[in-house]
Amino acid sequence: MPARSEGVEAFVEGLDRCCAAPRAKDGYVVYVIEPVEGRWAGEVVETAVEVGELVRWPLVPPHWIHLPGSIVFANTNSRPSSLAGWTQHSRQIAGWGSDAEPAAGWLAHVRSVIGEAR
Amino acid sequence: MSRHRVSVAMTSAVHEQLRAHLLRSDNQEDVCLATYRPSTGATRRTAVLRKVVLPLAGEREVHGNASVTGEYVLRACAIAHERAEGLVLCHSHPHGRLWQTMSVPDRDAESSFANLAREITGLPLVGMTIAGQESIWSARHWDRGVGVGIDATDAENVRIVGDRFAVSWNDDLVPAPSRLATQRRSISCWGPSVHDDLVRRSVLVVGVGSVGLDVVLRLAATGVTRIGIMDFDAIEEGNLDRLIGVTTTDVWLRRTKIEIARRLVLETGTAQALDVQTWDHSICEPSGLSQALDFDLIICCVDRPWPRAVLNAAAYTDLIPVIDGGIAVDVFPDGNGMRNATWRSHVIRPGRPCMSCNGQLKLGAVAADIEGVLDDPRYVTGHSDPAGHEGGQNVALLSISAAAGLLTQYVSFNVAPGGMGDPGPLQYVLSTNTLERLRSTSRRHCPYEAAEGDGDSRRPLTGRHLAAERRRHETAGRHLTRGLRVARFIETVLWQTRLHLAVVADGHVGSASVDL
C-alpha cells in the first residue's frame, strides 16, 4: 500500500496536481490562482495558507486566506498577515468533504472568495 | 510486559465475511487469516480488523480440525506488512456456544506462528475463535514473551459494529455483575442475559451539560458498571436552569462539572461495583482521546465543531460507535416567542453517514474552533452561524427530550428491540410534534468515513486545547478565600457522609442478588 501523505505535504501535492504552483515561504504555502469573475478575473493572483493550519488537512480545511494588501473586500473579517504587505481574511468554507481532490475544493473556495474582491 | 487490557473490534461486514468462511455447512472446523491495525488507548489496546485474507486452494486443510500451510501464513504476513498491519489467525469451533478457552492444539498452532507474524509485521499475532452456535467470538493477543516463551493476553471482549452493537465477553476478565433487586424492573425490560451484556459495555459521556448530565445519570441508574465522564468546564450560574441536581452551593464553591456529575452518578448508580472515571480534559487533547479509546461506546453531548470532529473520526478509525445528537431552539428575530425547536439523534459508525455527511458538523468551522475565535464577537459578527448552530438556546424542559433521543438510540443500537437496531438519524420537530426519519447519505469522498479501521494510523485531529488548559489552570490555582475553603471542606464531608450512609443503606435495601 503506498504511503499516504498527510498535512502540509498532502496539501502541496494536491495543489501541484491542480497546477497552482505551490512553494514554501516563511511558514506559509504560497500558490497562485486565477479568478474567473470579479475585479481580479483573468489575473494570476498569489495567495497563501499558513503551514500551521494544514496540520489536519484534509480532515480540517484551513480557515484564513492570506492575500496581498491590494486585494480588498467590501465586507471582511481580517487581520494583518505576517507576510509583509499581506492581509489574512476569515472565511469559512461550506460543504467541505465532497471533493475527490480536496485541493481542487480548496481552490474553488479561494477563487470564489477572490471573486468578491474589489 | 505487565498485565494490560486488550480487545478486538470489527465491522459487521468483516464479521459476516469471516463467519461465512469459518462456519461450514458440514460442521467441520475451518481457519483463515486477516489483518488488523492497533488502536491504543490509555489502558487498552484493540485490534481493529481490516482485511480478510481467505485461503487459496491448497493453503489450508480441513480434516475435522483445520490447519494452515506456512505458505498461506507467509502470504498473509506479506499483505499485512505491506499495509503496515498485523496478522489475525481465525478458526472456528462449530459446536461451541460461549467464549472459547484455548485447547492445547489451538495454543500450539497459534504460538507456532506468533513469533513469525511479529517478526514480519512488527505487531503481535492476534488469535480469534468463533463459537458456531451463537457466533460468539473469543480472542487473544500474542504480545508477551518471545521465542518458546511467547504467550498470549486474553482479550476482555470482541466488539462487532453494525446495525446493532454485538459484544462477546470474556467472563473470566469481565464477569457479569450481580443482578440486584434494585434493578428488577430494568432487567424485566429485556431479560437477564441482555442486561448482563448491556451493563458491561463501558460508556464514555463527553460533555455533561444539560443533556450529558441527564444521559449519564440514566446510564448509572440502569446499572452500567463502567462510566467515563469528560468535561473541562466549571459550573457557572448560567447552568443552574438546566443542570438538574446542581445547586447554587456548587456554583459558590466553584465545583467543576465532572466533580458534580461524579457525585450524582455515584448516588444514582445501581451497579454494585460501579466504576466512574472522570477527566477534566477535552476530547480534542491527545490525553482525552487516549482515554476515550478505552471505552466500548461514546455518547457525544458537546456542540463545538472541534470535539465533534474528533469524535466523528474516532467512530470510523477506531470503530467506537458514537451516539450523537443535540437540540436547536429557533426563536423569533426580536427574541419574543419560540418559532420551533428540533432535537436530533443518530449513531455515527461505519455503515452510516458521518456527522459531516448528515449535516450535523460543519468542517469549515473546525479550524476556527481550534484557533479559539468562535467566541470572538468580531468573528461572530461576520458569520451568522459560525459553529453550526444558532444561538445556543436551551431549556431544561426540552433538553430532557434531546437526552431521551440519545438514550433511545442507545437502547436501539445495543438491545435491538424486535431485532431492529440503529434506526438511523431521527429528528423531532416540536412545532408540528412529528418524529421524522432523516434521509442522509455518505458523500462519495468523505475523508472521515474513508479512514475506517485506521486505528493508530489515524490522521491527527487532536492538539493543544487552550480553553481546557486555561480552565484546568484556573481550577488548580483556585484562589479561594479562607471562608470558601472551609465551606468546601464542610460540604465535602457532608457529601461523603451521605455517601457512607448510602453504602450502609445498600446493605439493607436492594443490594441482594436476585435470581431472574
XYZ file of C-alpha atoms in Angstrom:
634
model
C 0.000 0.000 0.000
C 1.535 3.328 -0.957
C 2.290 5.630 1.943
C -0.437 8.208 2.448
C 0.831 11.745 2.603
C -0.640 13.976 5.257
C -0.978 17.573 6.276
C 1.181 20.110 4.516
C 2.723 17.523 2.234
C -0.684 16.334 1.029
C -1.847 19.928 0.541
C 1.197 20.797 -1.563
C 0.864 17.614 -3.604
C -2.784 18.429 -4.248
C -2.000 21.995 -5.330
C 0.701 20.617 -7.594
C -1.804 18.311 -9.244
C -4.066 21.331 -9.742
C -1.204 23.333 -11.303
C -1.344 26.006 -8.570
C 2.469 26.263 -8.360
C 2.792 25.890 -4.571
C 6.000 26.953 -2.839
C 7.075 27.247 0.765
C 7.769 30.729 2.108
C 8.333 31.795 5.728
C 5.960 29.283 7.272
C 3.391 29.569 4.506
C 2.425 27.666 1.412
C 2.136 30.315 -1.287
C 0.398 29.397 -4.525
C -1.356 31.049 -7.433
C -4.933 31.126 -8.576
C -6.769 32.657 -11.490
C -10.184 34.046 -10.541
C -12.907 33.716 -13.163
C -15.102 36.583 -12.007
C -14.879 39.930 -10.266
C -12.244 42.609 -10.285
C -9.364 40.136 -10.499
C -10.830 37.831 -13.152
C -8.226 36.534 -15.564
C -5.281 37.701 -13.488
C -2.892 35.372 -11.726
C -3.213 36.139 -8.027
C -0.854 34.956 -5.313
C -2.450 33.645 -2.144
C -1.227 31.659 0.834
C -2.117 29.397 3.741
C -0.181 29.251 6.988
C 1.519 25.880 7.481
C 0.097 25.605 10.994
C -3.396 25.496 9.524
C -2.530 22.480 7.400
C -1.617 20.009 10.113
C -5.022 18.332 9.936
C -5.518 18.577 6.169
C -7.720 17.297 4.577
C -9.927 16.389 7.564
C -9.974 20.038 8.586
C -9.680 22.737 5.905
C -7.833 25.979 6.729
C -9.781 28.985 7.884
C -7.667 32.017 6.965
C -6.949 33.093 3.414
C -3.827 35.262 3.102
C -3.888 37.756 0.244
C -1.787 40.701 -0.890
C -2.980 44.010 0.549
C -4.003 45.180 -2.921
C -6.938 42.779 -2.777
C -9.666 44.313 -0.668
C -13.257 43.435 0.176
C -16.309 45.497 0.947
C -17.027 43.338 3.994
C -14.493 41.116 5.650
C -13.139 39.963 8.977
C -9.432 40.450 8.559
C -6.198 40.942 10.421
C -2.629 41.580 9.327
C -0.712 38.630 7.921
C 2.887 38.037 8.908
C 3.659 38.049 5.185
C 4.776 41.625 4.620
C 2.062 43.737 2.985
C -0.494 40.931 3.104
C -3.773 40.571 4.982
C -5.446 37.402 6.248
C -9.196 37.094 5.763
C -11.542 34.982 7.845
C -13.585 32.721 5.594
C -15.448 29.561 6.481
C -15.656 27.027 3.671
C -19.030 25.397 3.126
C -19.701 21.771 2.205
C -16.190 20.534 2.897
C -15.528 16.831 2.280
C -17.265 16.300 -1.051
C -14.311 16.523 -3.408
C -12.228 13.630 -4.685
C -9.335 16.100 -4.826
C -9.521 18.238 -1.670
C -7.064 20.755 -3.130
C -9.474 21.418 -6.005
C -12.236 22.074 -3.477
C -9.993 24.477 -1.607
C -9.008 26.328 -4.779
C -12.663 26.673 -5.752
C -13.344 28.227 -2.351
C -10.456 30.690 -2.624
C -11.393 31.538 -6.216
C -14.917 32.293 -5.074
C -13.663 34.498 -2.223
C -11.368 36.489 -4.505
C -14.235 36.838 -6.951
C -15.910 39.095 -4.363
C -12.875 41.352 -4.029
C -12.713 44.916 -5.265
C 5.248 -6.830 29.895
C 2.826 -6.110 32.692
C -0.765 -7.236 32.548
C -2.785 -4.941 30.334
C -6.188 -4.885 28.693
C -6.696 -5.997 25.111
C -9.733 -6.381 22.864
C -10.806 -6.754 19.244
C -13.228 -4.698 17.145
C -14.582 -5.274 13.661
C -17.387 -4.123 11.422
C -20.357 -6.388 10.810
C -19.177 -6.662 7.184
C -15.859 -8.195 8.283
C -17.660 -10.399 10.804
C -20.019 -11.722 8.137
C -17.141 -12.430 5.771
C -15.261 -14.373 8.437
C -18.385 -16.149 9.624
C -19.328 -17.226 6.106
C -15.944 -18.844 5.669
C -15.428 -20.315 9.135
C -18.862 -21.773 9.880
C -19.242 -24.567 7.368
C -22.369 -26.462 6.453
C -20.528 -29.753 7.167
C -19.813 -28.590 10.739
C -16.055 -29.094 10.418
C -13.667 -26.568 11.870
C -12.111 -24.118 9.453
C -9.425 -21.461 9.571
C -8.477 -18.246 7.793
C -6.316 -15.167 8.203
C -6.974 -11.450 8.382
C -5.122 -8.221 9.089
C -5.577 -5.603 11.804
C -4.382 -2.234 12.959
C -3.835 -1.459 16.619
C -5.916 1.176 18.360
C -4.101 2.106 21.542
C -5.890 3.750 24.409
C -4.575 4.711 27.832
C -5.010 1.204 29.237
C -6.414 -0.923 26.410
C -5.084 -1.989 23.061
C -7.676 -3.010 20.495
C -7.003 -4.896 17.302
C -9.205 -3.303 14.650
C -9.764 -5.885 11.932
C -9.198 -4.600 8.418
C -8.868 -7.147 5.632
C -9.890 -10.792 5.462
C -7.305 -12.886 3.600
C -9.106 -16.077 2.599
C -7.053 -19.184 1.767
C -6.297 -20.127 -1.810
C -6.567 -23.720 -2.969
C -4.154 -25.916 -1.009
C -3.329 -23.274 1.596
C -5.327 -24.948 4.386
C -6.573 -28.422 5.221
C -9.939 -29.268 6.719
C -9.969 -32.617 8.461
C -12.405 -32.273 11.340
C -9.891 -29.825 12.712
C -8.252 -27.366 10.342
C -4.660 -26.373 9.694
C -2.892 -23.764 7.585
C 0.229 -24.058 5.488
C 3.314 -21.950 6.071
C 2.846 -20.528 2.558
C -0.576 -19.156 3.489
C 0.759 -17.565 6.661
C 3.674 -16.024 4.774
C 1.377 -14.691 2.052
C -0.940 -13.104 4.605
C 2.029 -11.744 6.596
C 3.367 -10.120 3.433
C -0.020 -8.491 2.781
C -0.178 -7.313 6.381
C 3.373 -5.964 6.251
C 2.693 -4.048 3.051
C -0.368 -2.456 4.646
C 1.503 -1.725 7.904
C -0.916 -4.052 9.691
C -0.736 -7.071 11.957
C -1.882 -10.662 11.373
C -5.010 -12.331 12.734
C -5.415 -16.119 12.810
C -9.091 -17.064 12.999
C -10.597 -20.503 13.467
C -13.979 -21.960 14.326
C -15.435 -24.239 16.972
C -18.691 -25.132 15.211
C -20.261 -26.676 18.305
C -19.078 -24.005 20.740
C -21.532 -21.656 22.435
C -19.681 -19.227 24.680
C -16.270 -17.510 24.889
C -13.803 -20.276 23.969
C -10.760 -21.134 26.012
C -7.690 -22.383 24.168
C -7.181 -26.137 23.767
C -3.582 -27.405 23.726
C -3.634 -27.974 19.924
C -5.109 -24.486 19.379
C -2.442 -22.942 21.597
C 0.314 -24.880 19.816
C -0.984 -23.821 16.408
C -1.184 -20.134 17.249
C 2.070 -19.994 19.197
C 3.902 -21.691 16.319
C 3.098 -18.707 14.082
C 3.180 -15.964 16.715
C 6.909 -15.242 16.508
C 6.936 -15.334 12.719
C 3.960 -12.991 12.452
C 5.505 -10.483 14.831
C 8.897 -10.625 13.105
C 7.371 -9.905 9.701
C 4.652 -7.425 10.622
C 6.178 -5.885 13.737
C 2.875 -6.407 15.544
C 1.685 -9.216 17.817
C -0.318 -12.062 16.288
C -3.987 -11.910 17.254
C -5.781 -15.230 17.604
C -9.559 -15.476 17.332
C -12.091 -18.266 17.708
C -15.725 -18.171 16.691
C -18.134 -20.414 18.571
C -20.563 -21.563 15.936
C -23.769 -21.954 17.875
C -24.288 -18.283 18.614
C -21.423 -16.681 16.652
C -19.642 -15.704 19.846
C -16.025 -14.641 19.316
C -13.116 -15.044 21.663
C -9.658 -13.527 21.124
C -6.122 -13.072 22.465
C -3.077 -11.010 21.590
C 0.237 -12.896 21.455
C 2.074 -9.969 22.948
C 4.047 -11.423 25.859
C 7.479 -13.019 25.755
C 9.451 -14.211 22.736
C 10.612 -17.471 21.206
C 9.437 -20.536 23.084
C 8.323 -18.261 25.900
C 5.815 -16.386 23.780
C 2.417 -16.116 25.436
C -0.983 -14.583 24.871
C -3.017 -11.987 26.717
C -6.694 -12.856 26.675
C -8.976 -10.177 25.286
C -11.709 -8.798 27.519
C -14.203 -8.547 24.699
C -14.752 -8.665 20.943
C -16.982 -5.951 19.503
C -18.904 -6.030 16.222
C -20.156 -2.691 14.948
C -23.089 -2.885 12.564
C -26.800 -2.101 12.596
C -26.637 -3.374 16.130
C -23.727 -3.452 18.516
C -22.762 -7.036 19.362
C -20.212 -7.774 22.088
C -18.728 -11.141 23.066
C -17.477 -11.197 26.671
C -14.624 -12.949 28.378
C -16.487 -13.728 31.607
C -13.245 -14.510 33.440
C -11.918 -10.995 32.907
C -15.191 -9.076 32.893
C -17.701 -11.156 34.835
C -21.383 -10.399 34.587
C -22.311 -8.214 37.541
C -24.754 -9.345 40.195
C -28.380 -8.751 39.291
C -29.797 -6.709 42.108
C -33.280 -6.273 43.436
C -32.958 -2.554 42.720
C -32.627 -3.391 39.027
C -35.526 -5.825 38.797
C -37.736 -3.530 36.708
C -34.911 -2.664 34.316
C -33.909 -6.294 33.865
C -37.513 -7.237 33.167
C -37.454 -4.951 30.111
C -35.043 -7.127 28.170
C -34.177 -10.162 30.261
C -31.138 -11.103 32.323
C -28.753 -12.121 29.546
C -29.238 -8.845 27.637
C -28.859 -6.929 30.888
C -25.631 -8.760 31.783
C -24.247 -7.802 28.389
C -25.556 -4.234 28.301
C -24.287 -3.109 31.692
C -20.769 -4.394 30.988
C -20.418 -2.190 27.897
C -18.341 0.749 29.042
C -19.702 4.151 28.068
C -17.926 7.492 27.922
C -20.099 10.594 28.043
C -18.291 13.577 26.545
C -19.771 16.799 27.861
C -22.005 16.893 30.935
C -24.152 19.891 30.254
C -27.918 19.683 30.418
C -28.145 16.751 28.015
C -24.986 14.859 29.007
C -25.700 15.001 32.718
C -29.141 13.531 32.251
C -27.759 10.824 29.965
C -25.013 9.767 32.342
C -27.371 9.587 35.332
C -29.760 7.331 33.469
C -26.939 5.031 32.392
C -25.901 4.801 36.040
C -29.445 4.144 37.249
C -29.813 1.345 34.709
C -26.766 -0.368 36.171
C -23.984 0.326 33.663
C -20.849 -0.717 35.526
C -18.150 1.390 33.888
C -18.857 5.010 33.094
C -16.457 7.711 31.964
C -17.213 11.415 32.153
C -15.147 14.009 30.293
C -15.647 17.750 30.629
C -13.232 20.545 31.491
C -15.812 23.173 32.402
C -16.681 24.541 35.812
C -20.251 25.040 36.922
C -21.499 28.558 36.420
C -24.554 30.446 37.461
C -25.964 30.255 33.962
C -26.042 26.444 34.144
C -28.468 26.250 37.043
C -31.653 26.418 34.987
C -30.668 23.279 33.099
C -28.361 21.082 35.201
C -30.714 19.045 37.332
C -29.169 18.217 40.691
C -26.692 21.087 40.582
C -27.131 23.789 43.206
C -26.140 27.363 43.889
C -23.776 25.928 46.515
C -21.878 24.169 43.724
C -21.524 27.471 41.891
C -20.464 29.277 45.037
C -17.898 26.593 45.887
C -16.618 26.646 42.302
C -17.164 22.960 41.663
C -16.354 21.548 38.259
C -18.930 19.745 36.153
C -17.139 16.417 36.470
C -16.982 16.715 40.267
C -20.729 17.103 40.488
C -21.506 14.614 37.730
C -19.383 12.006 39.520
C -21.196 12.623 42.792
C -24.608 12.371 41.174
C -23.621 9.208 39.288
C -22.371 7.575 42.482
C -25.617 8.496 44.231
C -27.800 7.348 41.339
C -25.930 4.259 40.163
C -27.348 0.840 40.930
C -24.359 -1.297 39.921
C -22.717 -2.990 42.885
C -19.187 -2.257 41.704
C -19.685 0.971 39.809
C -16.502 2.271 38.232
C -16.778 6.009 37.497
C -13.817 7.746 35.948
C -13.699 11.472 35.264
C -11.362 13.647 33.256
C -11.168 17.427 33.109
C -9.789 17.120 29.596
C -11.113 17.970 26.198
C -11.569 15.102 23.775
C -9.542 17.339 21.444
C -6.425 16.816 23.548
C -4.294 13.720 22.893
C -4.782 12.660 26.523
C -8.567 12.977 26.156
C -8.696 10.875 23.013
C -6.386 8.301 24.586
C -8.819 7.849 27.490
C -11.754 7.655 25.090
C -10.177 4.775 23.171
C -10.551 2.620 26.298
C -14.350 2.694 26.021
C -16.749 0.483 24.084
C -19.147 3.276 23.194
C -19.184 7.076 23.385
C -22.091 9.444 23.789
C -21.344 12.878 22.356
C -23.015 15.727 24.229
C -20.863 18.596 23.019
C -21.759 21.129 20.369
C -18.399 22.595 19.386
C -17.085 21.658 15.919
C -13.607 20.531 17.009
C -14.590 17.929 19.622
C -17.354 16.734 17.354
C -14.830 16.307 14.522
C -12.545 14.278 16.812
C -15.406 12.003 17.864
C -16.670 11.780 14.297
C -13.253 10.488 13.268
C -12.917 8.005 16.152
C -16.199 6.343 15.214
C -14.587 5.222 11.962
C -10.856 4.989 12.663
C -11.240 3.094 15.932
C -14.680 1.509 15.478
C -16.014 3.073 18.656
C -19.640 3.931 17.928
C -20.592 7.483 18.827
C -24.178 8.292 19.713
C -24.647 11.934 18.913
C -27.378 14.481 18.840
C -28.462 17.849 20.002
C -31.175 20.392 20.323
C -31.802 23.579 18.380
C -34.298 26.169 19.543
C -35.465 28.677 16.983
C -36.702 31.985 18.353
C -38.265 34.891 16.521
C -35.773 37.573 15.494
C -36.969 40.069 18.085
C -36.447 37.485 20.814
C -40.136 37.300 21.673
C -41.650 33.893 21.101
C -40.456 30.477 20.057
C -40.781 29.630 16.402
C -39.726 25.999 16.675
C -37.390 23.549 18.350
C -35.884 20.364 16.988
C -33.782 17.646 18.533
C -31.863 15.089 16.550
C -30.089 11.862 17.339
C -28.053 9.367 15.356
C -25.385 6.704 15.693
C -22.114 7.557 13.991
C -20.455 4.331 12.824
C -19.310 2.526 9.686
C -22.356 1.923 7.523
C -23.986 5.214 8.484
C -23.170 8.731 7.259
C -20.704 10.623 9.388
C -21.669 13.801 11.262
C -20.484 15.947 8.400
C -22.298 13.917 5.727
C -25.548 14.035 7.687
C -25.257 17.794 8.109
C -24.507 17.891 11.817
C -20.889 19.035 11.661
C -19.564 21.957 9.676
C -15.991 21.012 8.919
C -15.345 24.554 7.751
C -15.858 25.747 11.334
C -13.360 23.337 12.905
C -10.238 25.395 12.147
C -11.828 28.478 13.697
C -12.756 26.444 16.770
C -9.194 25.130 17.045
C -7.924 28.673 16.937
C -10.458 29.714 19.553
C -12.012 32.511 17.500
C -15.592 31.206 17.608
C -16.182 33.177 20.793
C -14.651 36.334 19.380
C -17.503 38.860 18.931
C -15.835 40.330 15.877
C -15.706 36.898 14.307
C -19.275 36.036 15.221
C -20.481 39.318 13.724
C -19.226 38.240 10.361
C -20.754 34.777 10.444
C -24.408 34.208 11.194
C -23.866 30.573 12.090
C -20.194 30.163 12.975
C -20.322 26.934 14.971
C -23.047 25.190 13.091
C -25.786 26.184 15.496
C -27.581 29.440 16.049
C -27.662 30.975 19.475
C -27.127 28.143 21.922
C -30.653 28.494 23.336
C -31.589 25.603 25.568
C -34.105 24.931 28.268
C -34.391 22.116 30.806
C -37.953 21.435 29.696
C -36.672 20.350 26.291
C -33.120 19.173 26.950
C -34.647 16.078 28.548
C -36.120 15.294 25.124
C -32.708 15.611 23.489
C -31.310 13.280 26.150
C -34.194 10.897 25.536
C -33.345 10.924 21.834
C -29.772 9.873 22.572
C -30.870 7.193 25.016
C -33.413 5.857 22.537
C -30.605 5.429 20.031
C -28.516 3.808 22.772
C -31.197 1.224 23.570
C -31.999 0.500 19.921
C -28.338 0.115 18.986
C -27.402 -2.023 21.981
C -30.567 -4.003 22.679
C -32.144 -4.086 19.204
C -35.799 -4.364 20.245
C -37.598 -6.792 17.927
C -34.292 -7.434 16.172
C -34.233 -3.854 14.890
C -31.042 -1.996 15.711
C -29.821 1.521 14.949
C -32.845 3.321 13.439
C -30.758 5.904 11.581
C -30.932 9.661 12.117
C -34.132 10.831 13.805
C -35.446 14.320 14.314
C -38.320 15.509 16.431
C -39.980 18.747 15.328
C -41.705 20.485 18.200
C -43.895 22.916 16.266
C -45.677 20.112 14.440
C -44.907 17.460 17.055
C -43.670 14.988 14.491
C -40.863 12.477 14.573
C -39.017 12.389 11.278
C -36.697 9.745 9.942
C -33.997 11.759 8.208
C -32.567 10.548 4.953
C -28.885 11.277 4.560
C -26.222 9.559 2.566
C -22.468 9.392 2.779
C -20.595 11.652 0.416
C -18.523 9.651 -2.004
C -15.234 11.174 -0.937
C -15.869 11.724 2.750
C -12.380 11.771 4.344
C -13.762 10.636 7.712
C -15.527 7.522 6.510
C -12.581 6.689 4.265
C -10.418 6.280 7.370
C -12.401 3.268 8.621
C -10.245 0.989 10.743
C -7.125 3.173 10.620
C -6.604 2.856 14.377
C -3.281 4.330 15.482
C -2.554 5.301 11.857
C -5.328 7.879 12.067
C -4.594 11.399 10.906
C -4.101 13.589 13.941
C -7.021 15.820 14.812
C -6.076 16.426 18.420
C -3.786 19.108 19.744
C -3.394 21.689 22.473
C -6.731 22.941 23.684
C -6.145 26.337 25.187
C -9.599 26.731 26.719
C -9.266 23.388 28.531
C -5.743 24.249 29.675
C -6.898 27.637 30.909
C -9.832 26.131 32.786
C -7.645 23.497 34.443
C -5.174 26.171 35.394
C -7.938 28.262 36.925
C -9.287 25.253 38.790
C -5.892 24.141 40.065
C -4.981 27.614 41.142
C -8.358 28.483 42.571
C -7.670 31.394 44.812
C -10.299 30.550 47.310
C -10.879 32.676 50.326
C -10.471 31.042 53.695
C -14.252 31.065 54.050
C -14.722 29.253 50.733
C -12.086 26.667 51.605
C -13.821 25.929 54.894
C -17.197 25.763 53.169
C -15.835 23.359 50.550
C -14.383 21.155 53.276
C -17.656 21.066 55.210
C -19.688 20.384 52.093
C -17.325 17.596 51.050
C -17.556 15.969 54.457
C -21.322 16.206 54.361
C -21.430 14.603 50.939
C -19.046 11.845 51.957
C -21.188 11.213 54.999
C -24.235 10.934 52.786
C -22.360 8.509 50.518
C -21.329 6.380 53.508
C -24.929 6.349 54.647
C -25.935 5.183 51.186
C -23.434 2.325 51.443
C -24.964 1.361 54.787
C -28.442 1.617 53.284
C -27.370 -0.615 50.401
C -26.702 -3.300 52.986
C -30.344 -3.177 53.978
C -32.159 -2.249 50.791
C -31.828 -3.578 47.289
C -28.312 -4.992 47.331
C -29.460 -8.601 47.493
C -28.772 -10.520 44.327
C -31.881 -11.770 42.646
C -32.346 -14.861 40.571
C -34.023 -13.711 37.366
